Coordinates of C-alpha atoms in Angstrom, one line a residue:
Chain A
M8 CA -2.3 -35.1 4.8
P9 CA 0.2 -34.9 7.7
S10 CA 0.8 -38.3 9.3
K11 CA -0.8 -39.0 12.7
I12 CA 1.5 -38.5 15.6
P13 CA 1.8 -41.8 17.6
D14 CA 0.2 -41.8 21.1
G15 CA 2.6 -40.4 23.7
G16 CA 5.0 -39.3 21.0
Q17 CA 5.7 -36.0 19.6
R18 CA 6.4 -34.7 16.1
G19 CA 10.0 -33.9 15.1
W20 CA 10.9 -30.3 14.4
I21 CA 10.1 -28.8 11.0
I22 CA 12.8 -26.4 9.8
P23 CA 12.2 -24.4 6.7
I24 CA 15.3 -22.2 5.7
G25 CA 15.1 -19.2 3.3
G26 CA 18.0 -20.3 1.2
A27 CA 21.7 -19.2 1.1
E28 CA 22.2 -20.1 4.7
E29 CA 25.7 -19.3 6.1
K30 CA 28.0 -22.2 5.6
E31 CA 31.4 -20.9 6.6
N32 CA 31.9 -18.3 9.3
D33 CA 29.1 -18.8 11.7
P34 CA 26.6 -21.4 10.4
A35 CA 24.1 -20.9 13.2
I36 CA 21.2 -22.6 11.4
L37 CA 23.0 -25.7 10.2
R38 CA 24.8 -26.0 13.6
R39 CA 21.5 -25.9 15.5
F40 CA 20.0 -28.5 13.2
V41 CA 22.9 -30.9 13.8
K42 CA 22.6 -30.4 17.6
L43 CA 18.8 -31.0 17.4
C44 CA 19.5 -34.2 15.5
G45 CA 21.7 -35.5 18.3
G46 CA 25.2 -34.1 17.6
L47 CA 27.6 -37.0 17.7
D48 CA 24.6 -39.3 17.7
A49 CA 23.1 -37.6 14.7
D50 CA 22.4 -39.6 11.6
I51 CA 21.4 -37.1 8.9
V52 CA 20.2 -38.1 5.4
V53 CA 20.7 -35.3 2.9
I54 CA 18.3 -35.4 -0.1
P55 CA 19.8 -33.3 -2.9
T56 CA 17.2 -34.2 -5.5
A57 CA 16.0 -30.6 -6.0
S58 CA 19.4 -29.6 -7.2
R59 CA 20.9 -30.3 -10.6
L60 CA 24.4 -29.6 -9.4
R61 CA 26.6 -32.7 -8.9
D62 CA 28.2 -31.7 -5.6
T63 CA 25.3 -30.4 -3.6
G64 CA 24.8 -33.6 -1.6
E65 CA 28.5 -34.1 -0.9
R66 CA 28.8 -30.5 0.2
Y67 CA 26.1 -30.9 2.9
E68 CA 27.5 -34.3 4.0
K69 CA 30.8 -32.6 4.6
L70 CA 29.3 -29.5 6.3
F71 CA 27.2 -31.6 8.7
R72 CA 30.2 -33.8 9.6
E73 CA 32.3 -30.7 10.2
L74 CA 29.6 -29.4 12.5
G75 CA 29.8 -32.6 14.6
A76 CA 27.2 -34.9 13.1
G77 CA 28.1 -38.5 13.8
R78 CA 26.8 -39.6 10.4
A79 CA 25.7 -37.6 7.4
E80 CA 25.0 -39.2 4.0
Q81 CA 23.3 -38.1 0.8
M82 CA 20.4 -40.1 -0.8
D83 CA 19.6 -39.0 -4.3
F84 CA 16.7 -40.0 -6.5
D85 CA 16.8 -40.1 -10.3
T86 CA 13.5 -41.9 -10.9
R87 CA 10.3 -42.5 -9.1
R88 CA 11.3 -46.2 -8.9
D89 CA 14.3 -45.2 -6.8
A90 CA 11.7 -43.9 -4.2
E91 CA 10.3 -47.4 -3.8
E92 CA 13.6 -49.2 -3.3
D93 CA 13.9 -51.1 0.0
G94 CA 17.5 -50.2 0.7
R95 CA 16.8 -46.5 0.6
L96 CA 13.6 -46.9 2.7
E97 CA 15.6 -48.9 5.3
R98 CA 18.4 -46.3 5.3
L99 CA 16.0 -43.4 5.7
A100 CA 14.1 -45.1 8.5
Q101 CA 17.3 -45.0 10.6
A102 CA 17.9 -41.2 10.3
T103 CA 17.5 -38.8 13.2
G104 CA 17.3 -35.9 10.7
I105 CA 16.4 -35.4 7.1
F106 CA 17.7 -32.4 5.1
L107 CA 16.3 -31.3 1.7
T108 CA 18.6 -29.1 -0.4
G109 CA 17.7 -26.2 -2.6
G110 CA 17.1 -26.4 -6.4
N111 CA 13.7 -26.8 -8.0
Q112 CA 10.8 -27.8 -5.7
L113 CA 9.0 -29.5 -8.6
R114 CA 11.8 -31.9 -9.0
I115 CA 11.2 -33.1 -5.4
T116 CA 7.4 -33.3 -5.8
T117 CA 7.4 -34.9 -9.2
L118 CA 10.0 -37.5 -8.2
L119 CA 8.9 -38.2 -4.7
G120 CA 5.3 -37.2 -4.5
G121 CA 3.0 -40.2 -3.7
T122 CA 6.0 -42.6 -3.3
P123 CA 6.8 -44.7 -0.2
I124 CA 9.7 -42.3 0.5
A125 CA 7.4 -39.3 0.7
K126 CA 5.1 -41.2 3.0
L127 CA 8.1 -42.3 5.1
I128 CA 9.4 -38.7 5.5
R129 CA 5.9 -37.7 6.8
A130 CA 5.7 -40.8 9.1
R131 CA 9.2 -40.3 10.5
N132 CA 8.6 -36.6 11.2
A133 CA 5.4 -37.5 13.0
A134 CA 7.4 -40.1 15.0
G135 CA 10.0 -37.5 16.1
V136 CA 12.6 -37.2 13.3
H137 CA 13.5 -33.6 12.4
V138 CA 13.1 -32.4 8.8
A139 CA 14.8 -29.3 7.5
G140 CA 14.8 -27.9 4.0
T141 CA 16.5 -24.9 2.4
S142 CA 15.0 -22.8 -0.4
A143 CA 13.1 -25.3 -2.7
G144 CA 13.6 -27.8 0.1
A145 CA 11.7 -25.5 2.5
A146 CA 8.9 -24.8 0.0
V147 CA 8.0 -28.5 -0.3
L148 CA 7.6 -29.1 3.5
S149 CA 4.0 -28.1 3.8
E150 CA 0.8 -29.4 2.2
H151 CA 0.3 -26.4 0.0
M152 CA 3.4 -25.3 -1.8
I153 CA 4.2 -22.3 -4.0
A154 CA 5.3 -23.9 -7.3
F155 CA 5.7 -20.7 -9.4
G156 CA 5.0 -17.1 -8.9
E157 CA 5.7 -13.6 -9.9
E158 CA 7.9 -11.4 -7.8
G159 CA 7.8 -7.7 -7.0
S160 CA 4.1 -7.0 -7.5
S161 CA 1.1 -6.3 -5.4
P162 CA -1.1 -9.4 -4.9
R163 CA -2.5 -10.2 -8.3
A164 CA -4.9 -13.1 -9.1
G165 CA -2.5 -14.9 -11.5
S166 CA 0.7 -14.2 -9.6
V167 CA 1.1 -17.5 -7.9
R168 CA 0.6 -21.2 -8.7
L169 CA 0.1 -23.6 -5.8
A170 CA 0.8 -27.3 -6.0
P171 CA 0.7 -30.1 -3.4
G172 CA 3.9 -30.3 -1.3
L173 CA 5.3 -33.1 0.9
G174 CA 2.6 -32.3 3.5
L175 CA 4.4 -32.5 6.8
T176 CA 1.9 -29.9 8.0
N177 CA -0.9 -27.8 6.5
R178 CA -0.7 -25.0 9.0
F179 CA 1.5 -22.8 6.8
I180 CA 2.6 -21.9 3.3
I181 CA 6.3 -21.2 2.9
D182 CA 8.0 -18.6 0.7
Q183 CA 11.8 -18.4 0.6
H184 CA 14.4 -15.8 -0.5
F185 CA 11.5 -13.6 0.7
R186 CA 12.8 -10.1 0.8
Q187 CA 15.7 -10.7 -1.6
R188 CA 13.1 -11.6 -4.3
D189 CA 10.3 -9.4 -3.1
R190 CA 7.6 -12.1 -2.6
F191 CA 5.2 -10.3 -0.2
G192 CA 2.7 -10.0 -3.0
R193 CA 2.8 -13.6 -4.1
L194 CA 2.6 -15.0 -0.6
S195 CA -0.3 -12.8 0.2
T196 CA -2.0 -14.0 -3.0
A197 CA -1.4 -17.6 -2.0
L198 CA -3.2 -16.9 1.3
A199 CA -6.1 -15.1 -0.4
F200 CA -7.3 -18.3 -2.0
N201 CA -8.1 -19.8 1.4
P202 CA -6.9 -17.8 4.4
F203 CA -6.8 -20.7 6.8
A204 CA -3.0 -21.1 6.5
I205 CA -0.3 -18.8 7.8
G206 CA 2.2 -17.3 5.4
I207 CA 5.8 -17.7 6.4
G208 CA 8.2 -15.6 4.3
L209 CA 11.8 -16.5 5.0
D210 CA 14.7 -14.2 4.2
E211 CA 18.0 -15.8 3.0
D212 CA 20.2 -17.1 5.8
T213 CA 17.1 -17.3 8.1
A214 CA 15.2 -20.3 9.4
A215 CA 12.0 -21.0 11.2
F216 CA 12.6 -23.7 13.8
I217 CA 9.1 -25.1 14.4
G218 CA 8.9 -27.2 17.5
P219 CA 6.5 -30.1 18.2
D220 CA 4.4 -27.5 20.1
N221 CA 4.0 -25.5 16.9
E222 CA 6.1 -22.6 18.4
L223 CA 8.2 -21.2 15.6
E224 CA 11.5 -19.6 16.6
V225 CA 13.7 -17.5 14.3
V226 CA 17.4 -18.3 13.8
G227 CA 19.7 -16.5 11.3
S228 CA 20.7 -13.1 10.1
G229 CA 17.5 -11.9 8.4
A230 CA 13.8 -11.8 9.2
V231 CA 10.9 -14.1 9.0
T232 CA 7.7 -12.3 7.9
V233 CA 4.6 -13.9 9.2
I234 CA 1.4 -13.1 7.3
D235 CA -1.6 -14.1 9.3
A236 CA -4.9 -13.9 7.4
N237 CA -7.0 -15.2 10.3
G238 CA -8.6 -11.8 10.8
L239 CA -9.1 -11.2 7.1
Q240 CA -12.2 -9.0 6.6
F241 CA -12.3 -9.3 2.9
S242 CA -10.6 -11.0 -0.1
S243 CA -11.7 -10.2 -3.7
M244 CA -10.0 -13.4 -5.0
D245 CA -13.3 -14.9 -6.0
Q246 CA -14.1 -12.0 -8.4
V247 CA -10.9 -10.7 -9.9
E248 CA -9.5 -11.5 -13.3
E249 CA -6.1 -13.0 -14.0
R250 CA -4.1 -9.7 -14.1
Q251 CA -6.0 -7.6 -11.6
P252 CA -4.8 -6.7 -8.2
V253 CA -6.5 -8.5 -5.3
C254 CA -8.1 -6.6 -2.5
L255 CA -7.2 -8.0 0.9
L256 CA -8.4 -6.3 4.0
G257 CA -7.1 -7.0 7.5
L258 CA -3.9 -9.0 7.2
T259 CA -1.8 -9.1 10.3
V260 CA 2.0 -9.0 9.7
H261 CA 4.8 -9.7 12.0
V262 CA 8.4 -9.2 11.1
L263 CA 10.4 -11.5 13.4
V264 CA 14.2 -11.5 13.9
A265 CA 16.5 -14.0 15.6
G266 CA 15.1 -15.1 18.9
A267 CA 11.5 -13.9 18.2
T268 CA 8.8 -16.5 18.2
F269 CA 5.3 -17.1 16.7
N270 CA 2.9 -19.7 17.9
L271 CA 1.2 -21.3 14.9
H272 CA -1.6 -22.5 17.1
T273 CA -2.4 -19.4 19.2
R274 CA -1.1 -17.1 16.4
R275 CA 0.7 -15.0 19.0
A276 CA 4.0 -13.3 18.2
S277 CA 6.7 -12.6 20.8
A278 CA 10.0 -10.7 20.5
G279 CA 11.6 -13.4 22.6
G280 CA 14.9 -12.5 24.1
L281 CA 14.7 -8.8 22.9
S282 CA 14.0 -6.6 25.9
P283 CA 10.4 -5.7 26.2
Q284 CA 9.2 -2.3 25.0
K285 CA 9.4 0.3 27.8
E286 CA 6.8 2.8 26.7
Chain B
M6 CA 2.4 21.6 11.1
P7 CA -0.7 21.5 9.0
S8 CA -2.6 24.8 8.7
K9 CA -5.7 25.3 10.8
I10 CA -8.9 24.7 8.8
P11 CA -11.0 27.9 8.9
D12 CA -14.3 27.7 11.0
G13 CA -17.1 26.3 8.9
G14 CA -14.7 25.5 6.0
Q15 CA -13.3 22.2 5.0
R16 CA -9.8 21.1 3.9
G17 CA -9.3 20.4 0.2
W18 CA -8.5 16.9 -1.0
I19 CA -5.0 15.6 -0.7
I20 CA -4.1 13.3 -3.6
P21 CA -0.8 11.4 -3.5
I22 CA -0.2 9.4 -6.7
G23 CA 2.3 6.5 -7.0
G24 CA 4.0 7.8 -10.1
A25 CA 3.7 6.8 -13.8
E26 CA 0.0 7.5 -13.9
E27 CA -1.8 6.8 -17.1
K28 CA -1.8 9.9 -19.4
E29 CA -3.1 8.7 -22.7
N30 CA -5.7 5.9 -22.9
D31 CA -7.8 6.3 -19.8
P32 CA -6.3 8.8 -17.4
A33 CA -8.7 8.1 -14.6
I34 CA -6.6 9.7 -11.9
L35 CA -5.8 13.0 -13.7
R36 CA -9.4 13.2 -15.0
R37 CA -10.8 12.9 -11.5
F38 CA -8.4 15.5 -10.2
V39 CA -9.5 18.0 -13.0
K40 CA -13.2 17.3 -12.2
L41 CA -12.6 17.8 -8.4
C42 CA -10.9 21.1 -9.2
G43 CA -13.9 22.4 -11.0
G44 CA -13.6 21.1 -14.6
L45 CA -14.2 24.1 -16.8
D46 CA -13.9 26.3 -13.8
A47 CA -10.7 24.6 -12.7
D48 CA -7.6 26.7 -12.3
I49 CA -4.7 24.3 -11.8
V50 CA -1.1 25.4 -11.0
V51 CA 1.5 22.8 -11.9
I52 CA 4.7 22.9 -9.9
P53 CA 7.3 20.9 -11.9
T54 CA 10.2 21.9 -9.5
A55 CA 11.0 18.3 -8.5
S56 CA 11.8 17.5 -12.2
R57 CA 14.9 18.4 -14.1
L58 CA 13.3 17.8 -17.4
R59 CA 12.5 20.9 -19.4
D60 CA 9.1 19.8 -20.6
T61 CA 7.5 18.3 -17.5
G62 CA 5.4 21.4 -16.6
E63 CA 4.2 22.0 -20.2
R64 CA 3.3 18.3 -20.5
Y65 CA 0.9 18.5 -17.5
E66 CA -0.5 21.9 -18.6
K67 CA -1.5 20.3 -21.9
L68 CA -2.8 17.2 -20.2
F69 CA -5.0 19.0 -17.8
R70 CA -6.4 21.3 -20.6
E71 CA -7.2 18.3 -22.7
L72 CA -9.0 16.8 -19.8
G73 CA -11.2 19.9 -19.6
A74 CA -9.5 22.2 -17.1
G75 CA -10.5 25.8 -17.7
R76 CA -7.0 26.9 -16.9
A77 CA -3.7 25.0 -16.2
E78 CA -0.3 26.8 -15.9
Q79 CA 3.0 25.8 -14.6
M80 CA 4.9 27.7 -11.9
D81 CA 8.5 26.7 -11.6
F82 CA 11.1 27.7 -8.9
D83 CA 14.8 27.9 -9.5
T84 CA 15.8 29.6 -6.3
R85 CA 14.4 30.1 -2.8
R86 CA 14.0 33.8 -3.6
D87 CA 11.5 32.8 -6.4
A88 CA 9.3 31.3 -3.6
E89 CA 8.9 34.7 -2.0
E90 CA 7.9 36.6 -5.1
D91 CA 4.6 38.4 -4.9
G92 CA 3.5 37.6 -8.5
R93 CA 3.8 33.9 -7.8
L94 CA 2.1 34.1 -4.5
E95 CA -0.9 36.0 -6.0
R96 CA -1.1 33.6 -8.8
L97 CA -1.0 30.5 -6.5
A98 CA -3.7 32.1 -4.3
Q99 CA -6.2 32.0 -7.2
A100 CA -5.7 28.3 -8.0
T101 CA -8.5 25.7 -7.3
G102 CA -5.9 22.9 -7.6
I103 CA -2.2 22.5 -7.1
F104 CA -0.3 19.7 -8.8
L105 CA 3.3 18.7 -7.9
T106 CA 5.1 16.6 -10.5
G107 CA 7.7 13.8 -10.0
G108 CA 11.4 14.1 -9.9
N109 CA 13.4 14.5 -6.7
Q110 CA 11.5 15.3 -3.6
L111 CA 14.5 17.0 -2.0
R112 CA 14.4 19.6 -4.8
I113 CA 10.9 20.6 -3.7
T114 CA 11.8 20.7 0.0
T115 CA 15.1 22.4 -0.3
L116 CA 13.8 25.1 -2.7
L117 CA 10.3 25.6 -1.1
G118 CA 10.7 24.4 2.5
G119 CA 10.1 27.3 5.0
T120 CA 9.2 29.8 2.2
P121 CA 5.9 31.8 1.8
I122 CA 5.0 29.5 -1.1
A123 CA 5.2 26.4 1.1
K124 CA 3.1 28.1 3.8
L125 CA 0.6 29.2 1.2
I126 CA 0.2 25.7 -0.2
R127 CA -0.7 24.5 3.3
A128 CA -3.1 27.4 3.9
R129 CA -4.8 27.0 0.6
N130 CA -5.3 23.3 1.2
A131 CA -6.8 24.0 4.6
A132 CA -9.1 26.5 2.9
G133 CA -10.4 24.0 0.4
V134 CA -7.9 23.9 -2.5
H135 CA -7.0 20.4 -3.7
V136 CA -3.4 19.4 -3.8
A137 CA -2.2 16.4 -5.8
G138 CA 1.4 15.1 -6.3
T139 CA 2.8 12.2 -8.2
S140 CA 5.9 10.2 -7.2
A141 CA 8.3 12.7 -5.5
G142 CA 5.3 15.2 -5.5
A143 CA 3.4 12.6 -3.5
A144 CA 6.2 12.0 -1.0
V145 CA 6.4 15.6 0.0
L146 CA 2.7 16.1 0.9
S147 CA 3.0 14.9 4.4
E148 CA 4.8 16.2 7.5
H149 CA 7.2 13.2 7.6
M150 CA 8.7 12.3 4.2
I151 CA 10.9 9.5 3.0
A152 CA 13.9 11.2 1.6
F153 CA 16.0 8.2 0.8
G154 CA 15.8 4.5 1.4
E155 CA 16.8 1.1 0.4
E156 CA 14.6 -1.2 -1.6
G157 CA 13.9 -4.9 -1.5
S158 CA 14.9 -5.7 2.0
S159 CA 13.2 -6.6 5.3
P160 CA 12.9 -3.6 7.6
R161 CA 16.4 -2.6 8.6
A162 CA 17.4 0.1 11.0
G163 CA 19.4 2.1 8.4
S164 CA 17.1 1.4 5.4
V165 CA 15.3 4.7 5.4
R166 CA 16.0 8.4 6.0
L167 CA 13.1 10.7 6.9
A168 CA 13.0 14.4 6.3
P169 CA 10.4 17.1 6.9
G170 CA 7.9 17.4 4.0
L171 CA 5.5 20.1 3.0
G172 CA 3.3 19.1 5.9
L173 CA -0.3 19.2 4.6
T174 CA -1.0 16.5 7.1
N175 CA 0.9 14.3 9.6
R176 CA -1.5 11.4 9.6
F177 CA 0.4 9.3 7.1
I178 CA 3.8 8.6 5.5
I179 CA 3.8 8.1 1.8
D180 CA 5.8 5.7 -0.3
Q181 CA 5.4 5.6 -4.1
H182 CA 6.3 3.2 -6.9
F183 CA 5.5 0.9 -4.0
R184 CA 5.4 -2.6 -5.4
Q185 CA 7.4 -1.8 -8.5
R186 CA 10.4 -0.9 -6.3
D187 CA 9.7 -3.2 -3.4
R188 CA 9.4 -0.7 -0.6
F189 CA 7.4 -2.6 2.0
G190 CA 10.5 -2.9 4.2
R191 CA 11.5 0.7 4.1
L192 CA 7.9 2.0 4.7
S193 CA 7.6 -0.4 7.7
T194 CA 10.9 0.9 8.9
A195 CA 9.7 4.5 8.7
L196 CA 6.7 3.6 10.8
A197 CA 8.9 1.7 13.3
F198 CA 10.5 4.9 14.5
N199 CA 7.2 6.3 15.8
P200 CA 4.1 4.2 14.9
F201 CA 1.6 7.0 15.2
A202 CA 1.4 7.6 11.5
I203 CA -0.2 5.3 8.9
G204 CA 2.0 4.0 6.0
I205 CA 0.5 4.5 2.5
G206 CA 2.3 2.5 -0.2
L207 CA 1.2 3.6 -3.6
D208 CA 1.7 1.5 -6.7
E209 CA 2.3 3.2 -10.0
D210 CA -0.8 4.5 -11.8
T211 CA -2.6 4.4 -8.5
A212 CA -3.8 7.3 -6.3
A213 CA -5.2 7.8 -2.9
F214 CA -7.9 10.4 -3.0
I215 CA -8.1 11.6 0.6
G216 CA -11.2 13.7 1.3
P217 CA -11.8 16.4 3.9
D218 CA -13.3 13.7 6.1
N219 CA -10.0 11.7 6.0
E220 CA -11.6 8.9 4.0
L221 CA -9.1 7.6 1.5
E222 CA -10.4 6.1 -1.8
V223 CA -8.3 4.3 -4.3
V224 CA -8.3 5.2 -8.0
G225 CA -6.1 3.6 -10.7
S226 CA -4.9 0.2 -11.9
G227 CA -2.7 -0.9 -9.0
A228 CA -3.1 -1.3 -5.3
V229 CA -2.6 0.9 -2.3
T230 CA -1.0 -0.9 0.6
V231 CA -2.0 0.6 4.0
I232 CA 0.3 -0.3 6.9
D233 CA -1.3 0.5 10.2
A234 CA 1.0 0.3 13.1
N235 CA -1.6 1.3 15.6
G236 CA -1.9 -2.2 17.1
L237 CA 1.9 -2.6 17.2
Q238 CA 2.9 -4.9 20.0
F239 CA 6.6 -4.4 19.8
S240 CA 9.3 -2.6 17.8
S241 CA 13.0 -3.2 18.3
M242 CA 14.0 0.0 16.6
D243 CA 15.4 1.5 19.8
Q244 CA 17.9 -1.3 20.2
V245 CA 19.0 -2.4 16.8
E246 CA 22.2 -1.4 15.0
E247 CA 22.3 0.2 11.5
R248 CA 22.4 -3.0 9.4
Q249 CA 20.3 -5.2 11.6
P250 CA 16.7 -6.2 10.7
V251 CA 14.0 -4.6 12.9
C252 CA 11.5 -6.8 14.8
L253 CA 8.0 -5.5 14.3
L254 CA 5.1 -7.4 15.8
G255 CA 1.4 -6.7 15.1
L256 CA 1.3 -4.6 11.9
T257 CA -2.1 -4.5 10.2
V258 CA -1.9 -4.5 6.4
H259 CA -4.7 -3.8 3.9
V260 CA -4.2 -4.1 0.2
L261 CA -6.7 -1.8 -1.4
V262 CA -7.7 -1.7 -5.0
A263 CA -9.8 0.8 -7.1
G264 CA -13.0 1.7 -5.2
A265 CA -11.8 0.4 -1.8
T266 CA -11.5 2.9 1.1
F267 CA -9.6 3.4 4.3
N268 CA -10.6 5.9 6.9
L269 CA -7.5 7.6 8.3
H270 CA -9.4 8.6 11.5
T271 CA -11.2 5.4 12.4
R272 CA -8.5 3.2 10.7
R273 CA -11.3 1.1 9.1
A274 CA -10.9 -0.4 5.6
S275 CA -13.7 -1.2 3.3
A276 CA -13.8 -3.0 -0.1
G277 CA -16.2 -0.2 -1.3
G278 CA -18.0 -1.2 -4.5
L279 CA -16.7 -4.7 -4.5
S280 CA -19.5 -7.1 -3.5
P281 CA -19.3 -8.1 0.1
Q282 CA -17.8 -11.5 1.0
K283 CA -20.4 -14.2 1.2
E284 CA -18.9 -16.7 3.5

């Protein structure tokens, strides 16, 4: 469950990124994250635990510093015991921003799930600290996470497996590399189980910056596909077999590009800065 | 433009199929087409012109006969002059069903577009003759046809090229091999130009049987994805550049499976035979 927001405070931003975000020429997403975290006053902790590559954490440390962050340090976890260690907890409690890298989302949840570190990430976010994640790091942000799934098919009963995520919010379910890996079917399937959540499909190099007011704004070169099952007339998920396609009637879909917004509370989409339609 | 339906008459069925329809074990789609065309009284003309394979026409002749069609014969076209020939026109005028095979939809439109044969197909359909097409043969059925397009991306301005089709109807735009080739983005892009039409994305081995009353019913093992842009709040198609993603707000999407229906006139979806949702 998401942590309670302290009276008079406001939640920090939650920033799922679709993976493969631009790092060299015009790193709009990472730059905005650094700015949000305080720029020169930023203190960003990078958690590279999802990744099995040695240099993932260092790479982001360097990137964030180049983008003007006052401080950026990685904090890796090899065992669940690491996630109870006082030194790490104290260090994380100072951060103004937390960044989860890509890799395998189940490495994050199996190592951190249920530990004091996971609890602290939720609590710090509720207290105003911004939490971003890319690819696997994006998937884990919400309460319900896509752990595995098939790509490139219509919604099918067995095409997606959910698992509990870090649980900063339960308002949405994230899917990343969205169009690059054709995940419309699996994200729709994830919603078909219980349509209360909103599906957020993030293209690569595209982020949803979700403010304390639950207004989502798109940054990056691709699109964010919002699947809103609130008006769902019918789902056959309760009666289909493993390999059968699922019947889903009445999904609302918005394809948002940079500058466009979606309010997770009112479920209203807006084109943002794009000039309003004339006809 | 679709031909006028004679007074007191009704249009024949229009049956786009997503390609790769089952031909051996349980050919539900082809069987239903034969039955619709009259079974033993059926006289089906197979047009294999989209295909460059020698045996495509023969294969369907044989299939339709095995499924109980009284008569099934192919009629191929090698030149535009063939499509003016009296013998062919007389033969086609007798058919109770017309079937267009897969291949390249531009072969059908470049060879038949604007010829007496194309006009006759429209007129016969308006007079009650059923017209089915699979893959490329499905794409050409409507007034606006997807000629080329990119797969696997979010809607992008340059991701689809439209061309005039055979024009049996202008109510919808067809895309075939829909989930198998990840065409959600390109079909949405096609609708973004002018949202009046309804997007029909057909999975392989899946058909939309569209009756004279414009009620579409799904037959086959996959899904039909209906994209209804009628409630579109905003499209940025008028202001984006070639490679940019298109912003589309307020699409309605239905994923229909066998037995489910969608009315192209009222734009209402129904789960059909599937038991109604209890909650």
